[in-house]
Structures are given as C-alpha cells and as structure tokens.
Amino acid sequence: MAHSAKHQVEKVSHHEPEHGGHDDGHVHVPPLTYYKVFFALMVLLVATYGFALVDLGILNVPIALAIAVSKAVLIILFFMHVKYNTAMVKIFSITGFVFVAIMFALTFADYMTRTWLPNPGH
Amino acid sequence: MSEQVVRVPGESSQAVALEHAAHGHGASPHGASAHGHDEHHGALHHHFEDMAQQRESISLGMWGFLATEVMMFGGLFFVYTLYRWASAVKAHEAGMYDPFFVGSQLLNHPLGLANTFVLLFSSLTMAMAVHYAVDQNRKMLKRMLALTWILGLTFLVVKGIEWRADYYEGIVPYYNWNPIHILSQMHINHPNHFAAGVEHLVNTAHLQMYFVIYFCMTGLHAIHMIIGLGVVGWVYWLAGKGHFEGGNDQPVEILGLYWHFVDIVWVFLFPLLYLIAGHMPKGIGH
C-alpha cells in the first residue's frame, strides 16, 4: 500500500519537479509551450482573415467556425490548463458547450421544420 | 503523461507522510492537521483532504460558473444564427443583399482584427501571470497582470472608438438609426463586381436587427471585459502584498480561467460579426 502510494506520487509529477516534493496538483507548464500555442493562435488568426477574403460560397462559414473552434480548443487545453487537469475538470469544461449544442439542435429542429406542415390560419 | 491521478482520501496523506520522511522532516500522521507545517499546507482549507483535492474543487467551481457563461453567450449566438439564416433566406427570395453581409461591411475590420490580436496576446500575458504566481515570482506576476490590464484597456478603447464611429454614421439602433446616408455611399466589394449605393437593395429592418445583435453581443462582452479589468486590478493590488504566495496561487489561476473565457467569446464574435462573406443579389450588375 505504501509502495503504490509513493508510486502514484511520482507518476503525477509534471514537466518540472514539484517544489517541496509534495503532490498538490500544481500545474507546471513550461513557458515555451505557451509561446508555441500563441504562435499557433497567430497563424490561425491570419487564416481567419485570409479565408474571409476568398469567396468559397457555402464553405466560408464552416471554415471560419472550424478555425474559431481550433483557437478555442488551444486556449482551453493549454492556457486554461485543461490538458493538465483531472478528468473531472475536463468533463466540466465541455459541459457548457454540450448544452449549447442541445439548445441549437432542438431549437433549429423547430424553426427549420415550420414550413413542413400547413399552419391553420396561414 | 501528465495526467492527474484521482486520489482516495487518506491515501495521499500517506504519500505526504512518505515525502516528509524522505525529506527528513519527520513523519506527520495526517496532512490536515499540519497547518503551518509547510508553506503549501498553510493554504489548505480545513474542509479539504489535501491540496490536490482543494485545487480540483476550486477549478470545478470556476468551470461550473463558466458553463453558465457559455449558456448565456450561447443564447445570444443562437439569436445571431437564427436571424442571420432567416434574413438571408428572405433576402435571396427578394433579390436583395444579405443584411448581415451589409452590416458586417459597415464595421471596421482592421480595428476588429487588431482587437482580436490584443485579446489573444492578453491571454498569453495572463497565462504567464498564472505561471509566475505558481513560481511565487511577485515582480513578474505583477508585471504580467499589469500588461494584461493594459491590453484589456486597449481593447475597450478600440471598441469605444468603433462604437463612436457607428453612432456618427447613424447605425446605432434606437440611439441614432439613420442608415440611408451611409448605405448610399457604400461600395460592396465582391470578387467580380462593384456596386455603389445599396440603400434600395437591403432590408433596413433586418439590417437594424443585425446591429441590435452586434451591439448586444459586443456590449455584453465589453461588460465582461470591464469586470475583468476590475478584478485584474484588484488581484494586482493583492499580489503586491504577497497575497498569492505560500501556496495560495490558485485565485490567479481562476482569474485566468475567466479571462481566457472572455477571450474565447471574442474569438467567435470576430469572424461571425465582422467577416461575413457576401454575394451580389441575383440579377444585379453581372
């Protein structure tokens, strides 16, 4: 029991050694990771504006959304530390978006099918 | 590789005791009773088993709040989606310009792009502030918080400039809605065409709805920025007093979560409000 507890402490060590040797859930992300993420965000920002200048018809909106989602995912995983957090935090972080997706899906199912049936009085 | 292991209460206390023994501090039987034993334990609140559980709980609480924020902005994004879709359908039926396209053309794209860069950069400085809080580097923590604050203020100033220009152009619903003049001067850029004067080619009622949505969404976002600036300023003041040292760095982390969230909202607002692609209505000037 004592051996496995100590083993678990070592397994939780992050990129750099914990100060004090205690596992207290501290997230240590090297600044270089932040810089790389920021660089990726800048590339995506240029892509955002670049794709908007090109007329791709029906593809413009999905591409813009895909780029925005990519930026959001990078910010959530790295700047907000979700990649380095527990599974519970990961679940909580997705929850809001899941409910927004439900709201969009169900409400648009209503709006987009309003012409399918004849409406009394119309 | 760096996944947190879910802990059984009591097991981590054993681990803490083992670490104490390994570092020659002498075995401590229970983590919770070791207040002041170690700088980290001073930050441990009595109702938590250990620091790892405390940190996770605080994160979960903040993410729970952010979920409600996602729902709030999500509702506005839904309104945007519905009106953009519905007004586009109506415009195509009537052979007119898409009102959301016309509206987006009346916004200042360079300023919007600059603001997006400012906020993304402020997320970097905020992430660095959290990093320095963990490292207990007071000087750099304060510096990063100050930078974040200045960038946030820059964003709001630019937004104010944009709104002021919108007011004088007569495209602010309720306060100054007189779009005909600016519409008559518009040149819609399209890859193959150039149209001047679109006031007869766009449904101004739908155009007004676009601007209602624009001001409501950027307005709610700006309110969040103002609140963020207030809290960043307060945290900056507390940091100067050493409040976030001794293992108590997590308040800076959760402020970071809020700040990154507000940034993410803008990351979606910018392309959806500013960068709407548009088409010439059928039958016009081909």
Coordinates of C-alpha atoms in Angstrom, one line a residue:
Chain A
M1 CA 0.0 0.0 0.0
A2 CA 2.8 2.4 1.0
H3 CA 4.7 1.5 -2.1
S4 CA 1.8 2.1 -4.5
A5 CA 1.0 5.4 -2.9
K6 CA 4.6 6.6 -3.4
H7 CA 4.5 5.3 -6.9
Q8 CA 1.4 7.3 -7.6
V9 CA 3.0 10.5 -6.2
E10 CA 5.9 10.0 -8.7
K11 CA 3.5 9.4 -11.6
V12 CA 1.8 12.7 -11.1
S13 CA 5.0 14.7 -11.4
H14 CA 4.7 17.1 -14.3
H15 CA 7.2 18.6 -16.6
E16 CA 9.3 20.0 -13.8
P17 CA 9.9 18.6 -10.4
E18 CA 7.3 19.8 -7.7
H19 CA 8.9 22.1 -5.3
G20 CA 8.8 20.7 -1.8
G21 CA 8.3 17.3 -3.3
H22 CA 4.5 17.4 -2.4
D23 CA 1.9 16.4 -4.9
D24 CA -0.6 19.2 -4.5
G25 CA -2.0 19.3 -8.0
H26 CA 0.1 22.2 -9.1
V27 CA 0.2 22.5 -12.9
H28 CA 3.7 23.5 -14.2
V29 CA 3.5 24.3 -17.9
P30 CA 6.8 25.5 -19.4
P31 CA 6.5 29.0 -20.8
L32 CA 7.8 27.7 -24.2
T33 CA 4.5 25.7 -24.5
Y34 CA 2.6 29.0 -24.0
Y35 CA 4.7 30.7 -26.7
K36 CA 4.1 27.8 -29.2
V37 CA 0.4 28.0 -28.5
F38 CA 0.4 31.7 -29.0
F39 CA 2.2 31.3 -32.3
A40 CA -0.4 28.8 -33.4
L41 CA -3.1 31.2 -32.5
M42 CA -1.5 33.9 -34.6
V43 CA -1.3 31.6 -37.6
L44 CA -5.0 30.8 -37.1
L45 CA -5.8 34.5 -36.8
V46 CA -4.1 35.1 -40.1
A47 CA -6.0 32.2 -41.6
T48 CA -9.3 33.6 -40.2
Y49 CA -8.8 36.9 -42.1
G50 CA -7.3 35.2 -45.1
F51 CA -10.1 32.8 -45.7
A52 CA -12.6 35.6 -45.2
L53 CA -11.1 37.4 -48.2
V54 CA -11.7 34.4 -50.5
D55 CA -15.2 33.6 -51.7
L56 CA -15.8 30.0 -51.1
G57 CA -19.5 30.2 -51.1
I58 CA -21.2 27.8 -48.7
L59 CA -17.8 26.8 -47.3
N60 CA -17.0 30.2 -45.8
V61 CA -19.0 29.8 -42.6
P62 CA -17.9 26.2 -41.7
I63 CA -14.2 27.1 -42.3
A64 CA -14.5 30.2 -40.2
L65 CA -16.1 28.2 -37.4
A66 CA -13.6 25.4 -37.6
I67 CA -10.8 27.9 -37.3
A68 CA -12.5 29.6 -34.3
V69 CA -13.1 26.3 -32.7
S70 CA -9.4 25.4 -33.1
K71 CA -8.4 28.6 -31.4
A72 CA -10.8 27.9 -28.6
V73 CA -9.6 24.4 -28.1
L74 CA -5.9 25.6 -28.0
I75 CA -6.9 28.2 -25.4
I76 CA -8.9 25.8 -23.3
L77 CA -6.4 22.9 -23.4
F78 CA -3.2 25.0 -22.8
F79 CA -3.9 28.4 -21.4
M80 CA -6.7 27.2 -19.2
H81 CA -4.7 24.1 -18.3
V82 CA -7.5 21.6 -19.0
K83 CA -5.0 19.3 -20.7
Y84 CA -3.1 19.0 -17.4
N85 CA -6.1 18.8 -15.2
T86 CA -8.2 15.8 -13.9
A87 CA -10.8 14.0 -15.9
M88 CA -13.5 15.7 -13.8
V89 CA -12.3 19.2 -14.8
K90 CA -12.2 18.0 -18.5
I91 CA -15.8 16.9 -18.2
F92 CA -16.9 20.2 -16.5
S93 CA -15.2 22.2 -19.2
I94 CA -17.1 20.5 -22.0
T95 CA -20.5 20.7 -20.3
G96 CA -21.5 24.2 -21.2
F97 CA -20.8 23.5 -24.9
V98 CA -22.8 20.3 -24.8
F99 CA -25.8 22.2 -23.5
V100 CA -25.4 24.9 -26.1
A101 CA -25.3 22.2 -28.8
I102 CA -28.5 20.8 -27.4
M103 CA -30.1 24.2 -27.5
F104 CA -29.1 24.8 -31.1
A105 CA -30.1 21.3 -32.3
L106 CA -33.6 21.3 -30.7
T107 CA -34.5 24.9 -31.4
F108 CA -33.3 24.7 -35.0
A109 CA -35.2 21.4 -35.4
D110 CA -38.3 23.5 -34.6
Y111 CA -37.5 26.5 -36.8
M112 CA -36.4 24.6 -39.9
T113 CA -39.4 22.4 -40.0
R114 CA -42.0 25.1 -39.6
T115 CA -43.0 25.0 -43.2
W116 CA -43.4 21.3 -43.4
L117 CA -46.9 21.2 -42.2
P118 CA -49.8 23.5 -43.1
N119 CA -50.4 26.1 -40.4
P120 CA -54.0 26.9 -39.5
G121 CA -54.7 30.5 -40.3
H122 CA -51.8 30.9 -42.7
Chain B
M1 CA 2.0 11.8 -19.4
S2 CA 1.0 14.5 -17.0
E3 CA -2.5 13.2 -16.1
Q4 CA -3.6 13.8 -12.5
V5 CA -4.4 10.6 -10.6
V6 CA -7.7 10.5 -8.8
R7 CA -7.0 10.1 -5.2
V8 CA -8.6 8.1 -2.5
P9 CA -8.9 10.3 0.6
G10 CA -6.2 9.3 3.1
E11 CA -4.0 7.7 0.5
S12 CA -2.5 11.0 -0.4
S13 CA -1.9 11.7 3.3
Q14 CA 0.2 8.6 3.3
A15 CA 2.0 9.9 0.3
V16 CA 2.6 13.2 2.0
A17 CA 3.8 11.4 5.1
L18 CA 6.2 9.4 2.9
E19 CA 7.5 12.5 1.3
H20 CA 8.0 14.1 4.7
A21 CA 10.0 11.1 5.7
A22 CA 12.0 11.1 2.5
H23 CA 13.0 14.8 3.0
G24 CA 13.8 14.3 6.6
H25 CA 11.0 16.4 8.0
G26 CA 9.8 13.6 10.2
A27 CA 6.6 11.6 9.7
S28 CA 3.4 13.7 10.0
P29 CA 0.4 11.4 10.7
H30 CA -2.2 13.5 8.9
G31 CA -2.0 16.2 6.3
A32 CA -5.0 18.2 7.6
S33 CA -3.6 18.8 11.0
A34 CA -0.3 20.0 9.6
H35 CA -1.2 23.7 9.3
G36 CA 1.9 25.8 9.1
H37 CA 4.0 22.7 8.8
D38 CA 4.8 23.5 5.2
E39 CA 4.2 26.6 3.2
H40 CA 1.7 24.8 1.0
H41 CA -0.3 23.5 3.9
G42 CA -0.9 27.0 5.1
A43 CA -3.1 27.5 2.1
L44 CA -5.1 24.3 2.7
H45 CA -8.6 24.9 3.9
H46 CA -9.8 22.7 6.6
H47 CA -12.7 21.1 4.7
F48 CA -10.4 19.6 2.1
E49 CA -8.4 16.4 2.4
D50 CA -5.3 17.7 0.7
M51 CA -4.1 20.4 -1.7
A52 CA -4.8 18.3 -4.8
Q53 CA -8.5 17.9 -3.8
Q54 CA -8.7 21.6 -3.0
R55 CA -7.2 22.7 -6.3
E56 CA -9.5 20.4 -8.2
S57 CA -12.6 21.6 -6.3
I58 CA -11.8 25.2 -6.9
S59 CA -11.3 24.5 -10.6
L60 CA -14.6 22.7 -10.8
G61 CA -16.4 25.5 -9.2
M62 CA -15.0 28.0 -11.6
W63 CA -15.8 25.8 -14.6
G64 CA -19.3 25.4 -13.3
F65 CA -19.7 29.2 -13.4
L66 CA -18.1 29.3 -16.9
A67 CA -20.6 26.7 -18.1
T68 CA -23.4 29.2 -17.1
E69 CA -21.5 31.9 -19.0
V70 CA -21.2 29.7 -22.1
M71 CA -25.0 29.2 -21.9
M72 CA -25.6 33.0 -21.6
F73 CA -23.5 33.9 -24.6
G74 CA -24.7 30.7 -26.3
G75 CA -28.2 32.1 -26.2
L76 CA -27.1 35.3 -28.0
F77 CA -25.1 33.2 -30.5
F78 CA -28.3 31.3 -31.2
V79 CA -30.3 34.6 -31.8
Y80 CA -27.5 35.6 -34.2
T81 CA -27.6 32.3 -36.1
L82 CA -31.4 32.4 -36.4
Y83 CA -31.6 35.9 -37.7
R84 CA -28.7 35.5 -40.0
W85 CA -30.2 32.5 -41.6
A86 CA -33.7 33.8 -41.7
S87 CA -32.8 37.2 -43.1
A88 CA -30.5 35.6 -45.7
V89 CA -33.3 33.4 -46.9
K90 CA -35.7 36.4 -47.2
A91 CA -33.1 38.5 -49.0
H92 CA -32.4 35.8 -51.6
E93 CA -36.1 35.5 -52.2
A94 CA -36.4 39.2 -52.8
G95 CA -33.2 39.6 -54.9
M96 CA -31.6 41.8 -52.2
Y97 CA -28.3 41.9 -50.4
D98 CA -27.9 39.7 -47.3
P99 CA -28.5 42.2 -44.4
F100 CA -25.9 40.6 -42.2
F101 CA -23.3 40.9 -45.0
V102 CA -24.2 44.6 -45.5
G103 CA -24.0 45.2 -41.7
S104 CA -20.6 43.5 -41.4
Q105 CA -19.3 45.7 -44.2
L106 CA -20.2 48.7 -42.1
L107 CA -17.9 47.6 -39.3
N108 CA -14.2 48.5 -39.0
H109 CA -12.4 45.3 -40.0
P110 CA -8.8 46.4 -39.3
L111 CA -9.8 47.6 -35.8
G112 CA -11.6 44.3 -35.2
L113 CA -8.6 42.3 -36.3
A114 CA -6.3 44.4 -34.1
N115 CA -8.6 43.9 -31.1
T116 CA -8.5 40.1 -31.7
F117 CA -4.8 40.2 -31.7
V118 CA -4.8 42.4 -28.5
L119 CA -7.0 39.9 -26.7
L120 CA -5.1 36.8 -27.8
F121 CA -1.9 38.5 -26.6
S122 CA -3.5 39.3 -23.3
S123 CA -4.4 35.6 -22.9
L124 CA -0.7 34.9 -23.2
T125 CA 0.3 37.5 -20.6
M126 CA -2.4 36.2 -18.3
A127 CA -1.2 32.6 -18.7
M128 CA 2.3 33.9 -17.9
A129 CA 0.9 35.7 -14.8
V130 CA -0.6 32.4 -13.6
H131 CA 2.8 30.8 -14.2
Y132 CA 4.6 33.4 -12.1
A133 CA 2.0 33.1 -9.4
V134 CA 2.8 29.4 -9.1
D135 CA 6.5 30.2 -9.1
Q136 CA 5.9 32.8 -6.4
N137 CA 7.7 35.4 -8.5
R138 CA 6.0 38.5 -7.3
K139 CA 7.7 41.0 -9.5
M140 CA 6.9 39.1 -12.8
L141 CA 3.4 38.3 -11.6
K142 CA 2.7 41.9 -11.1
R143 CA 4.3 42.8 -14.4
M144 CA 2.2 40.2 -16.3
L145 CA -1.0 41.3 -14.6
A146 CA -0.2 45.0 -15.5
L147 CA 0.4 44.0 -19.1
T148 CA -2.9 42.1 -19.2
W149 CA -4.7 45.0 -17.8
I150 CA -3.2 47.5 -20.3
L151 CA -4.1 45.1 -23.2
G152 CA -7.7 44.8 -21.9
L153 CA -8.0 48.5 -21.6
T154 CA -6.7 48.9 -25.2
F155 CA -9.4 46.5 -26.3
L156 CA -12.1 48.6 -24.7
V157 CA -10.7 51.9 -26.0
V158 CA -10.7 50.5 -29.6
K159 CA -14.2 49.2 -29.1
G160 CA -15.3 52.6 -27.9
I161 CA -13.8 54.2 -31.0
E162 CA -15.7 51.8 -33.2
W163 CA -19.0 52.4 -31.4
R164 CA -18.5 56.2 -31.6
A165 CA -17.9 55.9 -35.3
D166 CA -21.0 53.8 -35.6
Y167 CA -23.0 56.4 -33.8
Y168 CA -21.9 59.2 -36.1
E169 CA -22.6 57.0 -39.1
G170 CA -26.2 56.5 -37.9
I171 CA -26.2 52.8 -37.5
V172 CA -26.9 52.5 -33.8
P173 CA -30.4 51.2 -33.2
Y174 CA -32.7 53.3 -31.0
Y175 CA -30.0 55.9 -30.3
N176 CA -29.2 57.0 -33.8
W177 CA -30.6 54.9 -36.6
N178 CA -30.3 56.7 -39.9
P179 CA -28.6 54.2 -42.2
I180 CA -29.7 55.6 -45.5
H181 CA -26.8 58.1 -45.8
I182 CA -24.1 55.6 -45.2
L183 CA -25.8 52.9 -47.3
S184 CA -25.9 55.3 -50.2
Q185 CA -22.2 55.7 -50.0
M186 CA -21.3 52.0 -49.7
H187 CA -19.3 50.2 -52.2
I188 CA -19.9 46.5 -51.8
N189 CA -16.7 44.6 -52.7
H190 CA -17.3 41.4 -54.4
P191 CA -14.6 39.4 -56.4
N192 CA -16.1 40.3 -59.7
H193 CA -18.4 43.2 -59.1
F194 CA -18.5 46.6 -57.6
A195 CA -21.8 48.2 -56.5
A196 CA -22.4 51.7 -55.2
G197 CA -25.3 52.8 -53.2
V198 CA -27.2 49.8 -51.7
E199 CA -29.9 51.6 -49.8
H200 CA -32.6 50.2 -52.1
L201 CA -31.1 46.7 -52.1
V202 CA -31.1 45.8 -48.5
N203 CA -34.0 45.3 -46.0
T204 CA -33.2 48.0 -43.4
A205 CA -35.4 46.4 -40.8
H206 CA -33.3 43.3 -41.0
L207 CA -30.2 45.4 -41.1
Q208 CA -31.3 47.1 -37.9
M209 CA -31.7 43.6 -36.3
Y210 CA -28.1 42.8 -37.3
F211 CA -26.9 45.9 -35.4
V212 CA -29.1 45.1 -32.4
I213 CA -27.4 41.8 -32.2
Y214 CA -24.0 43.4 -32.8
F215 CA -24.3 45.9 -30.0
C216 CA -25.9 43.4 -27.6
M217 CA -23.2 40.8 -28.1
T218 CA -20.2 43.1 -28.2
G219 CA -21.8 45.1 -25.3
L220 CA -22.2 42.1 -23.1
H221 CA -18.7 41.1 -24.0
A222 CA -17.5 44.6 -23.1
I223 CA -19.3 44.4 -19.7
H224 CA -17.3 41.2 -19.1
M225 CA -14.1 43.0 -20.1
I226 CA -14.8 45.8 -17.7
I227 CA -15.5 43.4 -14.8
G228 CA -12.3 41.5 -15.8
L229 CA -10.3 44.7 -15.7
G230 CA -11.7 45.4 -12.2
V231 CA -10.7 42.0 -10.9
V232 CA -7.3 42.1 -12.5
G233 CA -6.6 45.4 -10.9
W234 CA -7.7 44.1 -7.5
V235 CA -5.5 40.9 -7.9
Y236 CA -2.6 43.2 -8.9
W237 CA -3.0 45.1 -5.7
L238 CA -3.2 41.8 -3.6
A239 CA -0.2 40.4 -5.5
G240 CA 1.8 43.4 -4.3
K241 CA 1.0 42.5 -0.7
G242 CA 2.3 38.9 -1.3
H243 CA -1.2 37.5 -1.0
F244 CA -0.6 34.8 -3.6
E245 CA 2.5 33.3 -2.1
G246 CA 2.7 30.4 0.3
G247 CA 0.8 28.0 -2.0
N248 CA -2.2 30.4 -2.5
D249 CA -1.7 30.9 -6.2
Q250 CA -5.0 29.5 -7.3
P251 CA -7.0 32.7 -7.2
V252 CA -4.8 33.9 -10.0
E253 CA -5.4 30.7 -11.9
I254 CA -9.2 31.1 -11.7
L255 CA -9.0 34.7 -12.7
G256 CA -7.1 33.4 -15.7
L257 CA -9.9 31.0 -16.5
Y258 CA -12.3 33.9 -16.6
W259 CA -10.0 36.0 -18.8
H260 CA -9.4 33.2 -21.3
F261 CA -13.2 32.6 -21.5
V262 CA -13.9 36.2 -22.4
D263 CA -11.1 35.9 -25.0
I264 CA -12.7 32.8 -26.5
V265 CA -16.1 34.6 -26.8
W266 CA -14.4 37.3 -28.8
V267 CA -12.6 34.7 -30.9
F268 CA -16.1 33.6 -32.1
L269 CA -17.6 37.1 -32.2
F270 CA -14.9 38.5 -34.6
P271 CA -15.4 36.2 -37.6
L272 CA -19.2 35.9 -37.1
L273 CA -19.9 39.6 -36.8
Y274 CA -17.1 41.1 -38.9
L275 CA -16.1 38.6 -41.6
I276 CA -19.4 37.7 -43.2
A277 CA -18.9 36.9 -46.9
G278 CA -21.5 38.3 -49.2
H279 CA -22.8 37.9 -52.7
M280 CA -24.3 40.1 -55.2
P281 CA -28.1 39.5 -55.3
K282 CA -29.0 37.6 -58.5
G283 CA -29.8 39.8 -61.5
I284 CA -27.8 42.8 -60.3
G285 CA -24.9 44.1 -62.5
H286 CA -23.5 40.8 -63.8

